[in-house]
Amino acid sequence: MDYLVEAKNVTKVFNFRQHTNNAFRDFFLPTNQSFRALDDVSFAIKKNETVGLLGPNGSGKTTLTKCLCGLLQPTEGTILINGKPVEDSLQDIGVALGNSMIYYRLTGYSNLKYFAKLYGVKNYDSRIKELAKFFGIEKYLYNFVETYSLGTKSKLALARAMIHDPEILLLDEPTLGLDPAMSIAIRREIKKMGKTVLLTTHYMEEAQDLCDKIAIIKGGKIIASDTPENLKKIVEKNIVLNLKIEGNTEKLLNELKCQKFVNSITTNHENFRIILDKSAELNKLLLLLTKFNVKKIDEEEPTLQDAFLQIVEAQNEKEIC
Amino acid sequence: MLFCRLSKRRTKRKYAEVKFMPKLKKIFELGKKAIIRGPIRNHAKLAKDILTIAEKEVKLALRFKLSFFLDHLISPIIRIVPFIMIYSGIFLMSNGNFNIGGEVSNYNFILFLLIGMFMDTYFSVGVTSFQSKFINEKYWQTIEATFLAPINKLSLIFGVGVSDAISILPMYIMFGIISLTLMPIGIEKILIAILVLGLIFTISLSLGLIFGSISLFQENLTPLAGYFRMGITFFSCFYYPITILPVITEFNILQSIARLNPIFQGVDIIRSVWFGNGLPPTEIVFGFIPINPLIYLVAVAAIAPLIAVFVFDKLWKILGIQGY
């Protein structure tokens, strides 16, 4: 079988009550609304492939992850894991949703032991110690989880997801709250394991490091799906400039926003990051900048993040049209 | 005229065939999938899962030891004390001549209340345990983590049941010794009482899973489960004999409802075993059908967990967890 994870035309609609700041009206005249969190999503992951799921907040990443592991039932469409329905493949899936899904009132060891036994891990004691050693949480293993730091909780949540050595890992922001060294170590380990991974993340470097393929999701739809290299080609001809301005930065921002040749702008106080469509447009920008007090100007290679921003912005424009 | 009637009948039959039967088949299939496939396929796994869940629940309960002690040892005593005072007052004022009804007399009312308290404790613990656990686990997101593992949901009922049974064991032993000192009974009677307690506990846990599901999937409806529990408690006659329920209509509606209540039947069996000749009552009459109360209790205890798991599974699939 080619694909280990397959989602076919998956749609998920949530029905909920719209809340306003008028509690009286909410109670007596409730307004029911439905929200399409996933809209006809189809995608597949090959065996031993790592796929990154990127998207803005509220785009449907976690909903998709929850549908794939069977925590949510799709309103329409089918999901197959190893060619079988999700409920028959639970042993093959390991899920980590941030740093949740652990009992705060139990020790780390008790948590891992509980889940190891539920998954039928035979030598659970050695497996727990092996994972604790890898994640560097050995000395906290017999402490209550409520005393753990955010990073230690994340490590424990990851250890819980991997306790039964699953074939497929669904990781929703697995390195949230971890220090850079640990993040790198975890990335290295995920890569080394050679498992089939769906990785939801906001860290572009993580996606670039780990993923064979990246799917960008927005408004419940997959708007782009390709290898990181191919996605980067979208912005290959673009020029990325870092500027440092002194003086009226707001005026510059407004003027830049009016220019058609400016693809995207990100600002942080007096620092600007500008992406231009083509090198030919550089002259126009330099002409514009003569009116301002430019302290520093650097050019850099377009990154995956630039490609992501461009794809998302293009989709935004399409939606507005 | 005849043609018209025949045509109506045909339409009804057709409706039943087209609309009703596929739905019934679908419900049957879902039930089979949710209930039968798991436990029958792997008994050993089911047993292991039950013990694993029980171990975890006991550890969670012992996290706050004082609260655990107060909840499981002091609360039942507080529940029984007012009734002991009321009954003592009544019997003292009437010099022991007052007839409350049933088997209660001034010689055995403490034991009568103790048996009621046992049952009430088991019933309340069973019915409420899932609600509080589910609400906690809903916000910790651990309930999701548990169901991501390949477990059958029946193990949840019995796992929580075993842990609760262990939790109330000290109270059970203490009051068991007091009860046996007040009126000693033979080992066969003790075994019947334990069996009936187990059956009542299974029914209570199943009701608890349904109420817990309601809290898990629609927290708004949590109080409704509380009202339902109060109704069942009223009709279970834990602290008073059934004859005290007033005769409102010629059908004696309140007492008839109580007799339909399997929890009351369990209480009644234990009391008649303890105070009577050692055998459960031979039969109870529902309408015109005489049924042995023990068989009735066993049947309800066998069906209740399956229905509870079916309801839980269905709600899980349709609604998902709501409220956070």
JSON list of C-alpha atoms in Angstrom, two decimals, chain B residues 68-268:
[
{"chain": "B", "resi": 68, "resn": "PHE", "atom": "CA", "xyz": [-10.71, 11.34, 50.13]},
{"chain": "B", "resi": 69, "resn": "PHE", "atom": "CA", "xyz": [-11.12, 10.31, 53.79]},
{"chain": "B", "resi": 70, "resn": "LEU", "atom": "CA", "xyz": [-13.90, 12.84, 54.48]},
{"chain": "B", "resi": 71, "resn": "ASP", "atom": "CA", "xyz": [-15.73, 11.94, 51.30]},
{"chain": "B", "resi": 72, "resn": "HIS", "atom": "CA", "xyz": [-15.71, 8.21, 51.79]},
{"chain": "B", "resi": 73, "resn": "LEU", "atom": "CA", "xyz": [-15.94, 7.83, 55.57]},
{"chain": "B", "resi": 74, "resn": "ILE", "atom": "CA", "xyz": [-17.58, 10.87, 57.08]},
{"chain": "B", "resi": 75, "resn": "SER", "atom": "CA", "xyz": [-20.22, 11.69, 54.40]},
{"chain": "B", "resi": 76, "resn": "PRO", "atom": "CA", "xyz": [-22.10, 8.35, 54.77]},
{"chain": "B", "resi": 77, "resn": "ILE", "atom": "CA", "xyz": [-22.21, 8.82, 58.55]},
{"chain": "B", "resi": 78, "resn": "ILE", "atom": "CA", "xyz": [-23.58, 12.34, 58.15]},
{"chain": "B", "resi": 79, "resn": "ARG", "atom": "CA", "xyz": [-26.24, 10.95, 55.79]},
{"chain": "B", "resi": 80, "resn": "ILE", "atom": "CA", "xyz": [-27.48, 8.32, 58.24]},
{"chain": "B", "resi": 81, "resn": "VAL", "atom": "CA", "xyz": [-27.40, 10.33, 61.50]},
{"chain": "B", "resi": 82, "resn": "PRO", "atom": "CA", "xyz": [-30.60, 12.42, 60.94]},
{"chain": "B", "resi": 83, "resn": "PHE", "atom": "CA", "xyz": [-32.61, 9.27, 60.14]},
{"chain": "B", "resi": 84, "resn": "ILE", "atom": "CA", "xyz": [-31.30, 7.50, 63.27]},
{"chain": "B", "resi": 85, "resn": "MET", "atom": "CA", "xyz": [-32.33, 10.52, 65.35]},
{"chain": "B", "resi": 86, "resn": "ILE", "atom": "CA", "xyz": [-35.81, 10.72, 63.76]},
{"chain": "B", "resi": 87, "resn": "TYR", "atom": "CA", "xyz": [-36.48, 6.99, 64.12]},
{"chain": "B", "resi": 88, "resn": "SER", "atom": "CA", "xyz": [-35.18, 6.96, 67.74]},
{"chain": "B", "resi": 89, "resn": "GLY", "atom": "CA", "xyz": [-37.44, 9.92, 68.54]},
{"chain": "B", "resi": 90, "resn": "ILE", "atom": "CA", "xyz": [-40.50, 8.22, 67.04]},
{"chain": "B", "resi": 91, "resn": "PHE", "atom": "CA", "xyz": [-39.89, 4.94, 68.85]},
{"chain": "B", "resi": 92, "resn": "LEU", "atom": "CA", "xyz": [-39.07, 6.67, 72.16]},
{"chain": "B", "resi": 93, "resn": "MET", "atom": "CA", "xyz": [-42.23, 8.78, 72.05]},
{"chain": "B", "resi": 94, "resn": "SER", "atom": "CA", "xyz": [-44.43, 5.78, 71.26]},
{"chain": "B", "resi": 95, "resn": "ASN", "atom": "CA", "xyz": [-42.68, 3.42, 73.66]},
{"chain": "B", "resi": 96, "resn": "GLY", "atom": "CA", "xyz": [-41.74, 1.24, 70.70]},
{"chain": "B", "resi": 97, "resn": "ASN", "atom": "CA", "xyz": [-45.37, 0.72, 69.63]},
{"chain": "B", "resi": 98, "resn": "PHE", "atom": "CA", "xyz": [-45.33, 2.87, 66.51]},
{"chain": "B", "resi": 99, "resn": "ASN", "atom": "CA", "xyz": [-45.64, 0.87, 63.30]},
{"chain": "B", "resi": 100, "resn": "ILE", "atom": "CA", "xyz": [-43.67, 2.52, 60.49]},
{"chain": "B", "resi": 101, "resn": "GLY", "atom": "CA", "xyz": [-44.36, -0.35, 58.12]},
{"chain": "B", "resi": 102, "resn": "GLY", "atom": "CA", "xyz": [-42.38, -3.09, 56.44]},
{"chain": "B", "resi": 103, "resn": "GLU", "atom": "CA", "xyz": [-39.88, -4.94, 58.60]},
{"chain": "B", "resi": 104, "resn": "VAL", "atom": "CA", "xyz": [-38.87, -1.86, 60.63]},
{"chain": "B", "resi": 105, "resn": "SER", "atom": "CA", "xyz": [-39.22, -2.08, 64.40]},
{"chain": "B", "resi": 106, "resn": "ASN", "atom": "CA", "xyz": [-37.61, -0.43, 67.40]},
{"chain": "B", "resi": 107, "resn": "TYR", "atom": "CA", "xyz": [-35.25, -3.44, 67.61]},
{"chain": "B", "resi": 108, "resn": "ASN", "atom": "CA", "xyz": [-33.85, -3.39, 64.09]},
{"chain": "B", "resi": 109, "resn": "PHE", "atom": "CA", "xyz": [-34.20, 0.17, 62.78]},
{"chain": "B", "resi": 110, "resn": "ILE", "atom": "CA", "xyz": [-30.46, 0.91, 63.10]},
{"chain": "B", "resi": 111, "resn": "LEU", "atom": "CA", "xyz": [-29.62, -2.11, 60.99]},
{"chain": "B", "resi": 112, "resn": "PHE", "atom": "CA", "xyz": [-32.44, -1.20, 58.58]},
{"chain": "B", "resi": 113, "resn": "LEU", "atom": "CA", "xyz": [-30.87, 2.23, 58.15]},
{"chain": "B", "resi": 114, "resn": "LEU", "atom": "CA", "xyz": [-27.34, 0.84, 57.89]},
{"chain": "B", "resi": 115, "resn": "ILE", "atom": "CA", "xyz": [-28.39, -1.44, 55.00]},
{"chain": "B", "resi": 116, "resn": "GLY", "atom": "CA", "xyz": [-30.07, 1.54, 53.36]},
{"chain": "B", "resi": 117, "resn": "MET", "atom": "CA", "xyz": [-26.93, 3.60, 53.84]},
{"chain": "B", "resi": 118, "resn": "PHE", "atom": "CA", "xyz": [-24.75, 0.90, 52.22]},
{"chain": "B", "resi": 119, "resn": "MET", "atom": "CA", "xyz": [-27.02, 0.88, 49.21]},
{"chain": "B", "resi": 120, "resn": "ASP", "atom": "CA", "xyz": [-27.33, 4.66, 49.07]},
{"chain": "B", "resi": 121, "resn": "THR", "atom": "CA", "xyz": [-23.55, 5.06, 49.23]},
{"chain": "B", "resi": 122, "resn": "TYR", "atom": "CA", "xyz": [-22.98, 2.56, 46.44]},
{"chain": "B", "resi": 123, "resn": "PHE", "atom": "CA", "xyz": [-25.76, 4.09, 44.37]},
{"chain": "B", "resi": 124, "resn": "SER", "atom": "CA", "xyz": [-24.60, 7.70, 44.86]},
{"chain": "B", "resi": 125, "resn": "VAL", "atom": "CA", "xyz": [-20.94, 6.89, 44.27]},
{"chain": "B", "resi": 126, "resn": "GLY", "atom": "CA", "xyz": [-21.79, 4.92, 41.11]},
{"chain": "B", "resi": 127, "resn": "VAL", "atom": "CA", "xyz": [-24.17, 7.51, 39.72]},
{"chain": "B", "resi": 128, "resn": "THR", "atom": "CA", "xyz": [-22.07, 10.60, 40.41]},
{"chain": "B", "resi": 129, "resn": "SER", "atom": "CA", "xyz": [-18.52, 9.36, 39.87]},
{"chain": "B", "resi": 130, "resn": "PHE", "atom": "CA", "xyz": [-18.48, 9.74, 36.09]},
{"chain": "B", "resi": 131, "resn": "GLN", "atom": "CA", "xyz": [-19.90, 13.25, 36.17]},
{"chain": "B", "resi": 132, "resn": "SER", "atom": "CA", "xyz": [-17.14, 14.68, 38.34]},
{"chain": "B", "resi": 133, "resn": "LYS", "atom": "CA", "xyz": [-14.41, 12.61, 36.67]},
{"chain": "B", "resi": 134, "resn": "PHE", "atom": "CA", "xyz": [-15.56, 13.51, 33.15]},
{"chain": "B", "resi": 135, "resn": "ILE", "atom": "CA", "xyz": [-15.76, 17.22, 33.89]},
{"chain": "B", "resi": 136, "resn": "ASN", "atom": "CA", "xyz": [-12.21, 17.16, 35.27]},
{"chain": "B", "resi": 137, "resn": "GLU", "atom": "CA", "xyz": [-10.88, 15.04, 32.44]},
{"chain": "B", "resi": 138, "resn": "LYS", "atom": "CA", "xyz": [-12.67, 17.11, 29.84]},
{"chain": "B", "resi": 139, "resn": "TYR", "atom": "CA", "xyz": [-10.60, 20.15, 30.78]},
{"chain": "B", "resi": 140, "resn": "TRP", "atom": "CA", "xyz": [-7.38, 18.18, 31.25]},
{"chain": "B", "resi": 141, "resn": "GLN", "atom": "CA", "xyz": [-8.10, 16.60, 27.81]},
{"chain": "B", "resi": 142, "resn": "THR", "atom": "CA", "xyz": [-7.14, 13.25, 29.29]},
{"chain": "B", "resi": 143, "resn": "ILE", "atom": "CA", "xyz": [-10.47, 11.65, 28.44]},
{"chain": "B", "resi": 144, "resn": "GLU", "atom": "CA", "xyz": [-9.48, 12.10, 24.79]},
{"chain": "B", "resi": 145, "resn": "ALA", "atom": "CA", "xyz": [-6.08, 10.58, 25.43]},
{"chain": "B", "resi": 146, "resn": "THR", "atom": "CA", "xyz": [-7.71, 7.54, 27.04]},
{"chain": "B", "resi": 147, "resn": "PHE", "atom": "CA", "xyz": [-10.04, 6.99, 24.10]},
{"chain": "B", "resi": 148, "resn": "LEU", "atom": "CA", "xyz": [-7.19, 7.35, 21.63]},
{"chain": "B", "resi": 149, "resn": "ALA", "atom": "CA", "xyz": [-5.96, 4.04, 23.03]},
{"chain": "B", "resi": 150, "resn": "PRO", "atom": "CA", "xyz": [-7.56, 0.87, 21.70]},
{"chain": "B", "resi": 151, "resn": "ILE", "atom": "CA", "xyz": [-9.82, 0.21, 24.68]},
{"chain": "B", "resi": 152, "resn": "ASN", "atom": "CA", "xyz": [-13.40, -0.87, 24.92]},
{"chain": "B", "resi": 153, "resn": "LYS", "atom": "CA", "xyz": [-15.61, 1.60, 26.73]},
{"chain": "B", "resi": 154, "resn": "LEU", "atom": "CA", "xyz": [-17.00, -1.15, 28.94]},
{"chain": "B", "resi": 155, "resn": "SER", "atom": "CA", "xyz": [-13.61, -1.16, 30.67]},
{"chain": "B", "resi": 156, "resn": "LEU", "atom": "CA", "xyz": [-14.31, 2.43, 31.68]},
{"chain": "B", "resi": 157, "resn": "ILE", "atom": "CA", "xyz": [-17.48, 1.45, 33.56]},
{"chain": "B", "resi": 158, "resn": "PHE", "atom": "CA", "xyz": [-15.89, -1.46, 35.36]},
{"chain": "B", "resi": 159, "resn": "GLY", "atom": "CA", "xyz": [-12.51, 0.25, 35.87]},
{"chain": "B", "resi": 160, "resn": "VAL", "atom": "CA", "xyz": [-14.14, 3.21, 37.58]},
{"chain": "B", "resi": 161, "resn": "GLY", "atom": "CA", "xyz": [-16.39, 0.73, 39.41]},
{"chain": "B", "resi": 162, "resn": "VAL", "atom": "CA", "xyz": [-13.47, -1.28, 40.80]},
{"chain": "B", "resi": 163, "resn": "SER", "atom": "CA", "xyz": [-11.68, 1.90, 41.92]},
{"chain": "B", "resi": 164, "resn": "ASP", "atom": "CA", "xyz": [-14.83, 3.20, 43.64]},
{"chain": "B", "resi": 165, "resn": "ALA", "atom": "CA", "xyz": [-15.42, -0.17, 45.28]},
{"chain": "B", "resi": 166, "resn": "ILE", "atom": "CA", "xyz": [-11.86, -0.06, 46.63]},
{"chain": "B", "resi": 167, "resn": "SER", "atom": "CA", "xyz": [-12.38, 3.53, 47.81]},
{"chain": "B", "resi": 168, "resn": "ILE", "atom": "CA", "xyz": [-15.48, 2.67, 49.85]},
{"chain": "B", "resi": 169, "resn": "LEU", "atom": "CA", "xyz": [-14.07, -0.61, 51.12]},
{"chain": "B", "resi": 170, "resn": "PRO", "atom": "CA", "xyz": [-12.87, 0.73, 54.55]},
{"chain": "B", "resi": 171, "resn": "MET", "atom": "CA", "xyz": [-16.31, 2.23, 55.21]},
{"chain": "B", "resi": 172, "resn": "TYR", "atom": "CA", "xyz": [-17.89, -0.98, 54.02]},
{"chain": "B", "resi": 173, "resn": "ILE", "atom": "CA", "xyz": [-15.81, -3.17, 56.35]},
{"chain": "B", "resi": 174, "resn": "MET", "atom": "CA", "xyz": [-16.41, -0.89, 59.33]},
{"chain": "B", "resi": 175, "resn": "PHE", "atom": "CA", "xyz": [-20.21, -0.75, 58.97]},
{"chain": "B", "resi": 176, "resn": "GLY", "atom": "CA", "xyz": [-20.33, -4.39, 57.85]},
{"chain": "B", "resi": 177, "resn": "ILE", "atom": "CA", "xyz": [-18.82, -5.42, 61.20]},
{"chain": "B", "resi": 178, "resn": "ILE", "atom": "CA", "xyz": [-21.30, -3.18, 63.08]},
{"chain": "B", "resi": 179, "resn": "SER", "atom": "CA", "xyz": [-24.25, -4.65, 61.10]},
{"chain": "B", "resi": 180, "resn": "LEU", "atom": "CA", "xyz": [-23.11, -8.22, 61.71]},
{"chain": "B", "resi": 181, "resn": "THR", "atom": "CA", "xyz": [-22.66, -7.50, 65.42]},
{"chain": "B", "resi": 182, "resn": "LEU", "atom": "CA", "xyz": [-26.21, -6.10, 65.61]},
{"chain": "B", "resi": 183, "resn": "MET", "atom": "CA", "xyz": [-27.72, -9.08, 63.78]},
{"chain": "B", "resi": 184, "resn": "PRO", "atom": "CA", "xyz": [-25.37, -11.91, 62.80]},
{"chain": "B", "resi": 185, "resn": "ILE", "atom": "CA", "xyz": [-26.24, -13.78, 59.59]},
{"chain": "B", "resi": 186, "resn": "GLY", "atom": "CA", "xyz": [-24.83, -16.84, 57.84]},
{"chain": "B", "resi": 187, "resn": "ILE", "atom": "CA", "xyz": [-22.20, -16.82, 55.10]},
{"chain": "B", "resi": 188, "resn": "GLU", "atom": "CA", "xyz": [-24.74, -17.71, 52.38]},
{"chain": "B", "resi": 189, "resn": "LYS", "atom": "CA", "xyz": [-26.78, -14.62, 53.26]},
{"chain": "B", "resi": 190, "resn": "ILE", "atom": "CA", "xyz": [-23.64, -12.47, 53.19]},
{"chain": "B", "resi": 191, "resn": "LEU", "atom": "CA", "xyz": [-22.80, -13.82, 49.72]},
{"chain": "B", "resi": 192, "resn": "ILE", "atom": "CA", "xyz": [-26.32, -13.03, 48.42]},
{"chain": "B", "resi": 193, "resn": "ALA", "atom": "CA", "xyz": [-26.00, -9.51, 49.87]},
{"chain": "B", "resi": 194, "resn": "ILE", "atom": "CA", "xyz": [-22.61, -8.99, 48.18]},
{"chain": "B", "resi": 195, "resn": "LEU", "atom": "CA", "xyz": [-23.99, -10.27, 44.86]},
{"chain": "B", "resi": 196, "resn": "VAL", "atom": "CA", "xyz": [-26.95, -7.90, 45.05]},
{"chain": "B", "resi": 197, "resn": "LEU", "atom": "CA", "xyz": [-24.67, -5.01, 46.00]},
{"chain": "B", "resi": 198, "resn": "GLY", "atom": "CA", "xyz": [-22.54, -5.76, 42.95]},
{"chain": "B", "resi": 199, "resn": "LEU", "atom": "CA", "xyz": [-25.61, -5.76, 40.71]},
{"chain": "B", "resi": 200, "resn": "ILE", "atom": "CA", "xyz": [-26.86, -2.48, 42.15]},
{"chain": "B", "resi": 201, "resn": "PHE", "atom": "CA", "xyz": [-23.42, -0.97, 41.71]},
{"chain": "B", "resi": 202, "resn": "THR", "atom": "CA", "xyz": [-23.30, -2.06, 38.06]},
{"chain": "B", "resi": 203, "resn": "ILE", "atom": "CA", "xyz": [-26.68, -0.47, 37.39]},
{"chain": "B", "resi": 204, "resn": "SER", "atom": "CA", "xyz": [-25.63, 2.71, 39.22]},
{"chain": "B", "resi": 205, "resn": "LEU", "atom": "CA", "xyz": [-22.36, 2.95, 37.27]},
{"chain": "B", "resi": 206, "resn": "SER", "atom": "CA", "xyz": [-24.23, 2.49, 34.00]},
{"chain": "B", "resi": 207, "resn": "LEU", "atom": "CA", "xyz": [-26.64, 5.26, 34.93]},
{"chain": "B", "resi": 208, "resn": "GLY", "atom": "CA", "xyz": [-23.57, 7.25, 35.97]},
{"chain": "B", "resi": 209, "resn": "LEU", "atom": "CA", "xyz": [-21.96, 6.78, 32.56]},
{"chain": "B", "resi": 210, "resn": "ILE", "atom": "CA", "xyz": [-25.11, 8.08, 30.86]},
{"chain": "B", "resi": 211, "resn": "PHE", "atom": "CA", "xyz": [-25.26, 11.09, 33.20]},
{"chain": "B", "resi": 212, "resn": "GLY", "atom": "CA", "xyz": [-21.50, 11.57, 32.81]},
{"chain": "B", "resi": 213, "resn": "SER", "atom": "CA", "xyz": [-21.91, 11.53, 29.02]},
{"chain": "B", "resi": 214, "resn": "ILE", "atom": "CA", "xyz": [-24.50, 14.28, 29.31]},
{"chain": "B", "resi": 215, "resn": "SER", "atom": "CA", "xyz": [-22.05, 16.39, 31.33]},
{"chain": "B", "resi": 216, "resn": "LEU", "atom": "CA", "xyz": [-19.24, 15.64, 28.93]},
{"chain": "B", "resi": 217, "resn": "PHE", "atom": "CA", "xyz": [-21.11, 16.42, 25.75]},
{"chain": "B", "resi": 218, "resn": "GLN", "atom": "CA", "xyz": [-23.55, 19.07, 26.95]},
{"chain": "B", "resi": 219, "resn": "GLU", "atom": "CA", "xyz": [-22.58, 20.57, 30.29]},
{"chain": "B", "resi": 220, "resn": "ASN", "atom": "CA", "xyz": [-25.74, 22.70, 30.25]},
{"chain": "B", "resi": 221, "resn": "LEU", "atom": "CA", "xyz": [-27.85, 19.65, 31.00]},
{"chain": "B", "resi": 222, "resn": "THR", "atom": "CA", "xyz": [-25.85, 18.53, 34.06]},
{"chain": "B", "resi": 223, "resn": "PRO", "atom": "CA", "xyz": [-28.54, 19.53, 36.62]},
{"chain": "B", "resi": 224, "resn": "LEU", "atom": "CA", "xyz": [-31.12, 17.33, 34.84]},
{"chain": "B", "resi": 225, "resn": "ALA", "atom": "CA", "xyz": [-29.05, 14.29, 35.78]},
{"chain": "B", "resi": 226, "resn": "GLY", "atom": "CA", "xyz": [-29.14, 15.48, 39.40]},
{"chain": "B", "resi": 227, "resn": "TYR", "atom": "CA", "xyz": [-32.95, 15.68, 39.38]},
{"chain": "B", "resi": 228, "resn": "PHE", "atom": "CA", "xyz": [-33.20, 12.23, 37.86]},
{"chain": "B", "resi": 229, "resn": "ARG", "atom": "CA", "xyz": [-30.89, 10.86, 40.55]},
{"chain": "B", "resi": 230, "resn": "MET", "atom": "CA", "xyz": [-33.02, 12.47, 43.27]},
{"chain": "B", "resi": 231, "resn": "GLY", "atom": "CA", "xyz": [-36.09, 10.78, 41.76]},
{"chain": "B", "resi": 232, "resn": "ILE", "atom": "CA", "xyz": [-34.43, 7.37, 41.75]},
{"chain": "B", "resi": 233, "resn": "THR", "atom": "CA", "xyz": [-33.21, 7.90, 45.34]},
{"chain": "B", "resi": 234, "resn": "PHE", "atom": "CA", "xyz": [-36.77, 8.73, 46.42]},
{"chain": "B", "resi": 235, "resn": "PHE", "atom": "CA", "xyz": [-38.16, 5.58, 44.80]},
{"chain": "B", "resi": 236, "resn": "SER", "atom": "CA", "xyz": [-35.35, 3.39, 46.16]},
{"chain": "B", "resi": 237, "resn": "CYS", "atom": "CA", "xyz": [-36.61, 3.62, 49.78]},
{"chain": "B", "resi": 238, "resn": "PHE", "atom": "CA", "xyz": [-33.10, 3.56, 51.28]},
{"chain": "B", "resi": 239, "resn": "TYR", "atom": "CA", "xyz": [-34.16, 4.99, 54.64]},
{"chain": "B", "resi": 240, "resn": "TYR", "atom": "CA", "xyz": [-37.87, 4.11, 54.86]},
{"chain": "B", "resi": 241, "resn": "PRO", "atom": "CA", "xyz": [-40.04, 1.12, 54.02]},
{"chain": "B", "resi": 242, "resn": "ILE", "atom": "CA", "xyz": [-41.97, 1.16, 50.73]},
{"chain": "B", "resi": 243, "resn": "THR", "atom": "CA", "xyz": [-45.28, 1.07, 52.63]},
{"chain": "B", "resi": 244, "resn": "ILE", "atom": "CA", "xyz": [-44.61, 4.61, 53.85]},
{"chain": "B", "resi": 245, "resn": "LEU", "atom": "CA", "xyz": [-45.11, 5.92, 50.28]},
{"chain": "B", "resi": 246, "resn": "PRO", "atom": "CA", "xyz": [-48.66, 7.32, 50.23]},
{"chain": "B", "resi": 247, "resn": "VAL", "atom": "CA", "xyz": [-51.41, 5.55, 48.28]},
{"chain": "B", "resi": 248, "resn": "ILE", "atom": "CA", "xyz": [-52.47, 8.25, 45.85]},
{"chain": "B", "resi": 249, "resn": "THR", "atom": "CA", "xyz": [-54.63, 6.41, 43.32]},
{"chain": "B", "resi": 250, "resn": "GLU", "atom": "CA", "xyz": [-56.34, 3.05, 43.34]},
{"chain": "B", "resi": 251, "resn": "PHE", "atom": "CA", "xyz": [-53.36, 1.72, 41.39]},
{"chain": "B", "resi": 252, "resn": "ASN", "atom": "CA", "xyz": [-51.03, 2.70, 44.23]},
{"chain": "B", "resi": 253, "resn": "ILE", "atom": "CA", "xyz": [-48.89, 4.51, 41.67]},
{"chain": "B", "resi": 254, "resn": "LEU", "atom": "CA", "xyz": [-45.94, 5.58, 43.88]},
{"chain": "B", "resi": 255, "resn": "GLN", "atom": "CA", "xyz": [-45.36, 2.10, 45.27]},
{"chain": "B", "resi": 256, "resn": "SER", "atom": "CA", "xyz": [-45.75, 0.57, 41.79]},
{"chain": "B", "resi": 257, "resn": "ILE", "atom": "CA", "xyz": [-43.07, 2.92, 40.41]},
{"chain": "B", "resi": 258, "resn": "ALA", "atom": "CA", "xyz": [-40.80, 2.00, 43.34]},
{"chain": "B", "resi": 259, "resn": "ARG", "atom": "CA", "xyz": [-41.29, -1.70, 42.58]},
{"chain": "B", "resi": 260, "resn": "LEU", "atom": "CA", "xyz": [-40.24, -1.11, 38.98]},
{"chain": "B", "resi": 261, "resn": "ASN", "atom": "CA", "xyz": [-37.04, 0.49, 40.24]},
{"chain": "B", "resi": 262, "resn": "PRO", "atom": "CA", "xyz": [-34.28, -2.17, 40.20]},
{"chain": "B", "resi": 263, "resn": "ILE", "atom": "CA", "xyz": [-32.38, -0.33, 42.94]},
{"chain": "B", "resi": 264, "resn": "PHE", "atom": "CA", "xyz": [-35.37, -0.69, 45.25]},
{"chain": "B", "resi": 265, "resn": "GLN", "atom": "CA", "xyz": [-35.59, -4.38, 44.34]},
{"chain": "B", "resi": 266, "resn": "GLY", "atom": "CA", "xyz": [-31.95, -4.79, 45.37]},
{"chain": "B", "resi": 267, "resn": "VAL", "atom": "CA", "xyz": [-32.55, -3.00, 48.68]},
{"chain": "B", "resi": 268, "resn": "ASP", "atom": "CA", "xyz": [-35.64, -5.12, 49.28]}
]
